[in-house]
Coordinates of N, CA and C in Angstrom, one line a residue:
X1 N -33.5 -32.8 -17.5 CA -34.1 -31.7 -16.9 C -33.7 -31.6 -15.5
X2 N -33.7 -30.5 -15.1 CA -33.4 -30.1 -13.7 C -34.5 -30.0 -12.8
X3 N -34.8 -30.7 -11.7 CA -36.1 -30.5 -10.9 C -36.0 -29.2 -10.1
X4 N -37.1 -29.0 -9.5 CA -37.0 -27.7 -8.6 C -36.1 -27.9 -7.5
X5 N -35.4 -27.1 -7.3 CA -34.5 -26.8 -6.0 C -35.1 -25.7 -5.0
X6 N -35.3 -26.1 -3.9 CA -35.8 -25.0 -2.9 C -34.5 -24.4 -2.5
X7 N -34.6 -23.2 -2.5 CA -33.4 -22.2 -1.9 C -33.7 -22.1 -0.4
X8 N -32.7 -22.8 0.4 CA -33.0 -22.7 1.8 C -32.1 -21.5 2.4
X9 N -32.9 -20.5 2.8 CA -32.4 -19.5 3.6 C -33.1 -19.2 4.8
X10 N -32.7 -20.3 5.6 CA -33.6 -20.3 7.0 C -32.6 -19.6 8.1
X11 N -32.9 -19.9 9.4 CA -32.3 -19.2 10.5 C -30.9 -19.6 10.5
X12 N -30.5 -21.2 10.3 CA -29.3 -21.7 10.4 C -28.4 -20.9 9.6
X13 N -28.8 -20.7 8.0 CA -28.2 -20.2 7.2 C -27.6 -18.8 7.5
X14 N -28.6 -17.8 8.0 CA -28.2 -16.5 8.4 C -27.6 -16.7 9.7
X15 N -27.4 -17.5 10.5 CA -26.6 -17.5 11.5 C -25.2 -17.6 11.3
X16 N -24.9 -18.4 10.2 CA -23.6 -18.9 9.7 C -23.0 -17.6 8.8
X17 N -23.9 -16.8 8.3 CA -23.6 -16.0 7.3 C -22.4 -14.8 7.7
X18 N -21.4 -14.6 6.9 CA -20.5 -13.6 7.3 C -20.4 -12.5 6.2
X19 N -20.6 -11.4 6.6 CA -20.6 -10.3 5.6 C -19.2 -9.9 5.1
X20 N -19.0 -9.5 3.9 CA -17.6 -9.3 3.3 C -17.0 -7.9 3.9
X21 N -16.0 -7.9 3.8 CA -15.4 -6.3 4.1 C -16.1 -5.1 3.5
X22 N -16.0 -4.2 3.9 CA -16.9 -3.1 3.5 C -16.5 -2.7 1.9
X23 N -15.0 -2.6 1.8 CA -14.8 -2.0 0.4 C -14.9 -3.2 -0.6
X24 N -15.0 -4.4 -0.1 CA -15.5 -5.6 -1.1 C -16.7 -5.6 -1.5
X25 N -17.7 -5.1 -0.4 CA -19.1 -4.9 -0.8 C -19.3 -3.8 -1.6
X26 N -18.7 -2.8 -1.4 CA -18.6 -1.3 -2.6 C -18.1 -1.8 -3.8
X27 N -17.3 -2.9 -3.9 CA -16.5 -3.2 -5.4 C -15.6 -2.3 -5.5
X28 N -14.8 -1.7 -4.4 CA -13.6 -1.0 -4.6 C -12.2 -1.5 -4.3
X29 N -12.3 -2.7 -3.7 CA -10.8 -3.2 -3.3 C -10.9 -4.9 -3.6
X30 N -9.9 -5.3 -4.3 CA -9.6 -6.6 -4.5 C -8.6 -7.1 -3.6
X31 N -9.1 -7.7 -2.5 CA -8.2 -8.0 -1.3 C -7.2 -9.2 -1.6
X32 N -7.7 -9.9 -2.5 CA -6.5 -11.0 -2.8 C -5.1 -10.3 -3.5
X33 N -5.5 -9.5 -4.4 CA -4.4 -8.7 -5.0 C -3.8 -7.7 -4.1
X34 N -4.6 -7.1 -3.1 CA -3.9 -6.3 -2.2 C -3.1 -6.8 -1.3
X35 N -3.2 -8.0 -0.8 CA -2.5 -8.8 0.1 C -1.1 -9.0 -0.3
X36 N -1.1 -9.3 -1.8 CA 0.0 -9.5 -2.5 C 1.0 -8.4 -2.8
X37 N 0.3 -7.1 -2.9 CA 1.0 -6.0 -3.1 C 1.5 -5.4 -1.8
X38 N 0.8 -5.4 -0.6 CA 1.3 -4.9 0.5 C 2.2 -5.7 1.3
X39 N 2.1 -7.1 1.3 CA 2.6 -7.9 2.4 C 4.1 -7.8 2.2
X40 N 4.9 -7.6 3.1 CA 6.4 -7.5 3.0 C 6.8 -8.8 3.7
X41 N 8.2 -9.2 3.2 CA 8.7 -10.4 3.7 C 9.2 -10.2 5.3
X42 N 9.1 -11.4 5.9 CA 9.4 -11.3 7.3 C 10.7 -10.8 7.5
X43 N 11.6 -11.3 6.7 CA 13.1 -11.1 6.8 C 13.6 -9.6 6.6
X44 N 12.6 -8.8 6.0 CA 12.8 -7.3 5.7 C 12.5 -6.6 6.8
X45 N 11.9 -7.2 7.9 CA 11.5 -6.5 9.2 C 10.6 -5.1 8.9
X46 N 11.0 -4.0 9.2 CA 10.1 -2.8 9.1 C 10.2 -2.0 7.8
X47 N 10.9 -2.5 6.8 CA 11.1 -1.8 5.6 C 9.7 -1.7 5.0
X48 N 9.6 -0.4 4.3 CA 8.1 -0.3 3.6 C 8.2 -1.0 2.3
X49 N 7.0 -1.5 1.7 CA 6.9 -1.5 0.4 C 6.1 -0.6 -0.4
X50 N 6.7 0.0 -1.3 CA 6.0 1.1 -2.0 C 5.2 0.8 -3.2
X51 N 3.9 1.4 -3.5 CA 3.1 1.2 -4.6 C 3.1 2.4 -5.4
X52 N 3.0 2.1 -6.8 CA 2.7 3.4 -7.6 C 1.2 3.1 -7.9
X53 N 0.3 3.8 -7.3 CA -1.2 3.5 -7.3 C -1.6 4.5 -8.4
X54 N -2.3 4.0 -9.4 CA -3.1 4.7 -10.5 C -4.3 4.3 -10.6
X55 N -5.2 5.6 -10.6 CA -6.8 5.6 -10.6 C -7.2 6.3 -11.7
X56 N -8.4 6.0 -12.4 CA -8.8 6.9 -13.5 C -10.1 7.2 -13.0
X57 N -10.5 8.4 -12.9 CA -12.1 8.8 -13.0 C -12.5 9.3 -14.1
X58 N -13.7 9.8 -14.3 CA -14.3 10.2 -15.8 C -13.5 11.6 -16.0
X59 N -13.2 12.3 -15.3 CA -12.6 13.6 -15.5 C -11.0 13.9 -15.2
X60 N -10.4 12.9 -14.4 CA -9.1 13.0 -13.8 C -8.4 11.7 -13.8
X61 N -6.9 11.9 -13.6 CA -6.0 10.9 -13.3 C -5.3 11.1 -12.2
X62 N -5.3 10.1 -11.2 CA -4.7 10.0 -10.0 C -3.6 9.0 -10.0
X63 N -2.3 9.7 -9.6 CA -1.2 8.9 -9.3 C -0.6 9.1 -8.0
X64 N -0.3 8.2 -7.2 CA 0.1 8.3 -6.0 C 1.3 7.3 -5.6
X65 N 2.3 7.7 -4.8 CA 3.3 6.8 -4.2 C 2.6 6.5 -2.8
X66 N 2.4 5.3 -2.2 CA 1.7 4.8 -1.1 C 2.4 3.7 -0.5
X67 N 2.6 3.8 0.9 CA 3.1 2.6 1.6 C 1.9 2.4 2.7
X68 N 1.9 1.1 3.1 CA 1.0 0.5 4.0 C 1.4 0.4 5.5
X69 N 0.5 0.7 6.4 CA 0.9 0.7 7.7 C -0.3 -0.1 8.4
X70 N -0.2 -0.3 9.5 CA -1.3 -1.2 10.3 C -2.5 -0.2 10.3
X71 N -2.2 1.1 10.6 CA -3.5 2.0 10.9 C -4.0 2.4 9.7
X72 N -3.3 2.2 8.6 CA -4.0 2.5 7.3 C -2.8 2.9 6.2
X73 N -3.2 3.1 4.9 CA -2.1 3.5 4.0 C -1.7 4.9 4.1
X74 N -0.4 5.2 3.9 CA 0.1 6.6 3.9 C 0.5 7.1 2.6
X75 N 0.0 8.2 2.1 CA 0.5 8.8 0.7 C 1.6 9.7 0.8
X76 N 2.7 9.1 0.1 CA 4.0 10.2 0.2 C 3.8 11.4 -0.7
X77 N 3.5 11.1 -2.1 CA 3.6 11.8 -3.0 C 2.2 11.6 -4.0
X78 N 1.7 12.5 -4.4 CA 0.6 12.7 -5.4 C 0.5 13.6 -6.4
X79 N 0.1 13.1 -7.9 CA 0.0 13.9 -8.9 C -1.4 13.7 -9.5
X80 N -1.9 14.8 -10.1 CA -3.2 14.7 -10.5 C -3.3 15.5 -12.1
X81 N -4.1 14.9 -12.8 CA -4.2 15.3 -14.3 C -4.8 17.0 -14.2
X82 N -5.5 17.0 -13.1 CA -6.0 18.7 -13.2 C -5.0 19.7 -12.9
X83 N -3.7 19.1 -12.4 CA -2.8 20.1 -12.2 C -2.0 20.3 -13.6
X84 N -2.1 19.5 -14.6 CA -1.3 19.8 -15.9 C -1.5 21.1 -16.5
X85 N -2.5 21.8 -16.4 CA -2.7 23.1 -17.2 C -1.5 23.9 -16.7
X86 N -1.2 23.8 -15.4 CA 0.0 24.6 -14.8 C 1.2 24.5 -15.6
X87 N 1.4 23.3 -16.2 CA 2.6 23.0 -17.0 C 2.4 23.1 -18.6
X88 N 1.4 23.6 -19.0 CA 1.3 23.7 -20.3 C 0.3 22.9 -21.2
X89 N -0.4 21.6 -20.5 CA -1.3 20.8 -21.1 C -2.6 21.2 -20.8
X90 N -3.3 22.0 -21.7 CA -4.5 22.7 -21.6 C -5.5 21.7 -21.6
X91 N -5.8 20.9 -22.5 CA -7.0 20.1 -22.9 C -6.6 18.7 -23.0
X92 N -7.6 17.7 -23.0 CA -7.4 16.3 -23.0 C -6.8 15.7 -21.7
X93 N -7.3 16.0 -20.6 CA -6.8 15.8 -19.3 C -6.8 14.3 -19.0
X94 N -7.4 13.5 -19.7 CA -7.6 12.0 -19.5 C -7.4 11.3 -20.6
X95 N -6.6 11.6 -21.4 CA -6.0 11.0 -22.6 C -4.9 10.1 -22.3
X96 N -4.2 9.4 -23.4 CA -3.1 8.5 -23.1 C -1.8 9.6 -22.8
X97 N -1.7 10.7 -23.5 CA -0.6 11.5 -23.2 C -0.8 12.3 -21.9
X98 N -1.7 12.6 -21.4 CA -1.9 13.2 -20.2 C -1.7 12.1 -19.1
X99 N -2.0 10.8 -19.4 CA -1.4 9.8 -18.4 C -0.1 9.8 -18.3
X100 N 0.6 9.8 -19.3 CA 2.1 10.0 -19.5 C 2.7 11.2 -18.7
X101 N 2.0 12.3 -18.7 CA 2.4 13.4 -18.2 C 2.3 13.3 -16.7
X102 N 1.3 12.7 -16.3 CA 0.9 12.7 -14.7 C 2.1 11.7 -14.0
X103 N 2.4 10.6 -14.8 CA 3.3 9.6 -14.2 C 4.8 10.4 -14.2
X104 N 5.1 11.1 -15.3 CA 6.3 11.9 -15.2 C 6.5 13.1 -14.0
X105 N 5.3 13.7 -13.8 CA 5.1 14.8 -12.8 C 5.3 14.0 -11.5
X106 N 4.6 12.9 -11.3 CA 4.8 12.3 -9.9 C 6.2 11.8 -9.8
X107 N 7.0 11.3 -10.7 CA 8.3 10.7 -10.5 C 9.2 12.0 -10.2
X108 N 9.2 13.0 -10.9 CA 10.0 14.2 -10.7 C 9.7 14.9 -9.3
X109 N 8.5 15.1 -8.9 CA 8.0 15.5 -7.7 C 8.5 14.6 -6.5
X110 N 8.3 13.4 -6.7 CA 8.8 12.5 -5.5 C 10.3 12.3 -5.4
X111 N 11.1 12.3 -6.5 CA 12.5 12.1 -6.3 C 13.1 13.7 -5.9
X112 N 12.4 14.8 -6.1 CA 12.8 16.0 -5.5 C 12.5 16.0 -3.9
X113 N 11.3 15.5 -3.6 CA 11.1 15.3 -2.2 C 12.2 14.3 -1.6
X114 N 12.5 13.4 -2.0 CA 13.5 12.6 -1.5 C 15.0 13.2 -1.7
X115 N 15.2 14.2 -2.5 CA 16.7 14.7 -2.8 C 17.3 13.8 -3.7
X116 N 16.7 13.1 -4.4 CA 17.4 12.2 -5.4 C 17.3 12.7 -7.0
X117 N 16.7 14.0 -7.0 CA 16.3 14.5 -8.4 C 17.6 14.7 -9.2
X118 N 18.7 15.2 -8.6 CA 19.8 15.2 -9.4 C 20.8 14.0 -9.7
X119 N 20.2 13.0 -8.7 CA 21.2 12.0 -9.0 C 20.4 10.9 -10.1
X120 N 19.1 11.0 -10.1 CA 18.2 10.2 -11.0 C 17.5 11.3 -12.1
X121 N 18.0 11.6 -13.1 CA 17.6 12.7 -13.8 C 16.4 12.2 -14.8
X122 N 16.4 10.9 -15.0 CA 15.4 10.2 -15.9 C 15.6 10.3 -17.1
X123 N 14.8 10.1 -18.3 CA 15.3 10.0 -19.6 C 15.2 11.5 -20.3
X124 N 16.2 11.8 -20.9 CA 16.4 13.2 -21.6 C 15.4 13.6 -22.7
X125 N 15.5 12.6 -23.7 CA 14.5 12.7 -24.6 C 13.5 11.6 -24.7
X126 N 12.2 12.0 -25.0 CA 10.9 11.1 -25.1 C 10.9 10.7 -26.5
X127 N 11.4 9.2 -26.6 CA 11.2 8.8 -28.0 C 10.5 7.3 -28.1
X128 N 9.9 7.0 -26.8 CA 9.1 5.8 -26.8 C 10.1 4.5 -26.4
X129 N 11.1 4.8 -26.5 CA 12.3 3.5 -26.3 C 12.2 3.3 -24.9
X130 N 12.3 1.8 -24.3 CA 12.4 1.3 -23.1 C 13.6 2.0 -22.3
X131 N 13.1 2.4 -21.0 CA 14.3 3.2 -20.2 C 14.2 2.4 -18.8
X132 N 15.2 1.9 -18.4 CA 15.2 1.4 -17.0 C 16.3 2.0 -16.3
X133 N 15.8 2.8 -15.1 CA 16.7 3.7 -14.4 C 17.8 2.9 -13.8
X134 N 17.5 1.7 -13.5 CA 18.6 0.7 -12.7 C 19.8 0.5 -13.5
X135 N 19.4 0.2 -14.9 CA 20.6 -0.2 -15.8 C 21.0 0.9 -16.8
X136 N 20.2 1.8 -17.1 CA 20.5 2.9 -18.0 C 21.2 4.2 -17.5
X137 N 20.9 4.5 -16.1 CA 21.3 5.7 -15.5 C 22.9 5.4 -15.1
X138 N 23.7 6.6 -15.3 CA 25.2 6.4 -14.8 C 25.3 6.9 -13.4
X139 N 25.8 6.1 -12.5 CA 26.0 6.3 -11.3 C 27.1 5.7 -10.6
X140 N 27.8 6.1 -9.5 CA 28.9 5.4 -8.9 C 28.3 4.2 -7.9
X141 N 29.2 3.5 -7.4 CA 29.0 2.3 -6.5 C 28.5 2.7 -5.1
X142 N 28.6 4.0 -4.7 CA 28.2 4.4 -3.3 C 26.9 5.0 -3.5
X143 N 26.4 5.5 -4.6 CA 25.1 6.2 -4.7 C 24.0 5.4 -4.3
X144 N 22.9 5.9 -3.9 CA 21.7 5.4 -3.4 C 20.9 4.8 -4.6
X145 N 20.2 3.5 -4.3 CA 19.7 2.9 -5.5 C 18.4 3.7 -5.9
X146 N 18.1 3.6 -7.1 CA 16.8 4.3 -7.6 C 15.5 3.8 -6.6
X147 N 14.6 4.7 -6.7 CA 13.4 4.4 -5.9 C 12.4 3.6 -6.5
X148 N 12.2 2.3 -5.8 CA 11.3 1.3 -6.6 C 10.0 1.2 -5.9
X149 N 9.1 1.3 -6.9 CA 7.8 1.1 -6.5 C 7.2 0.3 -7.4
X150 N 6.1 -0.7 -6.9 CA 5.5 -1.7 -7.7 C 3.9 -0.9 -8.3
X151 N 3.6 -1.3 -9.4 CA 2.3 -0.6 -9.9 C 1.2 -1.5 -9.5
X152 N 0.3 -0.6 -8.8 CA -0.8 -0.9 -8.4 C -2.1 -0.5 -9.2
X153 N -2.7 -1.4 -10.0 CA -3.8 -1.0 -10.9 C -5.2 -1.1 -10.4
X154 N -5.3 -1.6 -9.1 CA -6.7 -1.6 -8.8 C -7.6 -2.6 -9.3
X155 N -8.8 -2.1 -9.8 CA -9.7 -3.0 -10.6 C -9.7 -2.7 -12.0
X156 N -8.8 -1.9 -12.4 CA -8.8 -1.6 -13.9 C -8.3 -2.9 -14.7
X157 N -8.7 -3.0 -16.0 CA -8.4 -3.9 -16.8 C -6.9 -3.8 -17.3
X158 N -6.2 -4.8 -17.2 CA -4.7 -4.6 -17.8 C -4.4 -5.1 -19.1
X159 N -5.2 -4.6 -20.1 CA -5.1 -5.0 -21.5 C -3.8 -4.2 -21.9
X160 N -3.3 -4.8 -23.2 CA -2.2 -4.1 -23.7 C -2.5 -2.9 -24.2
X161 N -1.5 -1.9 -23.9 CA -1.7 -0.4 -24.4 C -2.8 0.2 -23.7
X162 N -3.1 -0.1 -22.3 CA -3.9 0.7 -21.5 C -3.3 1.8 -20.9
X163 N -4.1 3.0 -20.6 CA -3.7 4.1 -20.1 C -2.9 3.9 -18.8
X164 N -3.1 2.8 -18.1 CA -2.4 2.5 -16.8 C -1.1 2.5 -17.2
X165 N -0.6 1.9 -18.1 CA 0.6 1.5 -18.4 C 1.4 2.8 -18.8
X166 N 0.6 3.9 -19.5 CA 1.2 4.9 -19.8 C 1.8 5.8 -18.7
X167 N 0.9 5.7 -17.5 CA 1.4 6.4 -16.4 C 2.6 5.8 -15.8
X168 N 2.7 4.4 -15.9 CA 3.9 3.7 -15.5 C 5.2 4.1 -16.3
X169 N 5.0 4.2 -17.5 CA 6.1 4.7 -18.5 C 6.5 6.1 -18.2
X170 N 5.5 6.9 -17.9 CA 5.9 8.2 -17.6 C 6.7 8.2 -16.1
X171 N 6.4 7.4 -15.1 CA 7.1 7.4 -14.1 C 8.5 6.8 -14.3
X172 N 8.4 5.8 -15.1 CA 9.9 5.0 -15.3 C 10.8 6.1 -16.0
X173 N 10.2 6.8 -17.1 CA 11.1 7.9 -17.8 C 11.5 9.0 -17.0
X174 N 10.6 9.2 -15.8 CA 10.8 10.2 -14.8 C 12.0 10.0 -13.8
X175 N 12.4 8.5 -13.6 CA 13.5 8.2 -12.9 C 13.1 7.2 -11.8
X176 N 11.9 6.8 -11.7 CA 11.5 5.8 -10.7 C 11.7 4.4 -11.4
X177 N 12.0 3.4 -10.4 CA 12.2 2.1 -10.7 C 10.9 1.3 -10.5
X178 N 10.2 1.0 -11.8 CA 9.0 0.3 -11.4 C 9.2 -1.0 -12.3
X179 N 9.1 -2.1 -11.5 CA 9.4 -3.4 -12.4 C 8.2 -3.6 -13.4
X180 N 8.6 -3.9 -14.8 CA 7.6 -4.1 -15.8 C 8.2 -4.7 -17.0
X181 N 7.3 -5.4 -17.8 CA 7.6 -5.9 -19.0 C 7.2 -5.0 -20.1
X182 N 8.1 -4.9 -21.2 CA 7.8 -3.8 -22.3 C 6.7 -4.4 -23.3
X183 N 6.3 -5.7 -22.9 CA 5.2 -6.1 -24.0 C 3.8 -5.5 -23.8
X184 N 3.7 -4.8 -22.7 CA 2.1 -4.3 -22.4 C 2.1 -2.9 -22.7
X185 N 3.3 -2.2 -23.1 CA 3.2 -0.7 -23.5 C 2.7 -0.6 -24.8

């Protein structure tokens, strides 16, 4: 049996208490994961580290290409599921197929913005097979490397076959270089 343990929350306890960061208190940010996603190697100086940020709400899917600065994160390109009716997808804007479409839309929009859309056209036919733009795309040695962004899933569960990976697959098929393993798709 355990004896009675008095919880000591006296003045000394509260003097030493340190509140957690606001977004941790709100349950929105995993700072341990964020540090690993954002921190750039010191020998790379001021080169940016890009993230493919995917977030799901009840009625929408948000995909963004983001890089981090001291003053805050900057969004380069964004694509949303509520834009899909413009492209012919009228219903089911939060399902697996819509998630793929949002990733594809983001990739094409971003490469067009960078002027790399003609160089990296992405996958011509959607057949579910793995596509790696770095290995499968034909290009000469002087051409720019494909745009690389690491997947940022936030607090979402990364179970096998999750919709998060559908967005990533859409972005890969669209011509972005997102490092991944095919076992999760």
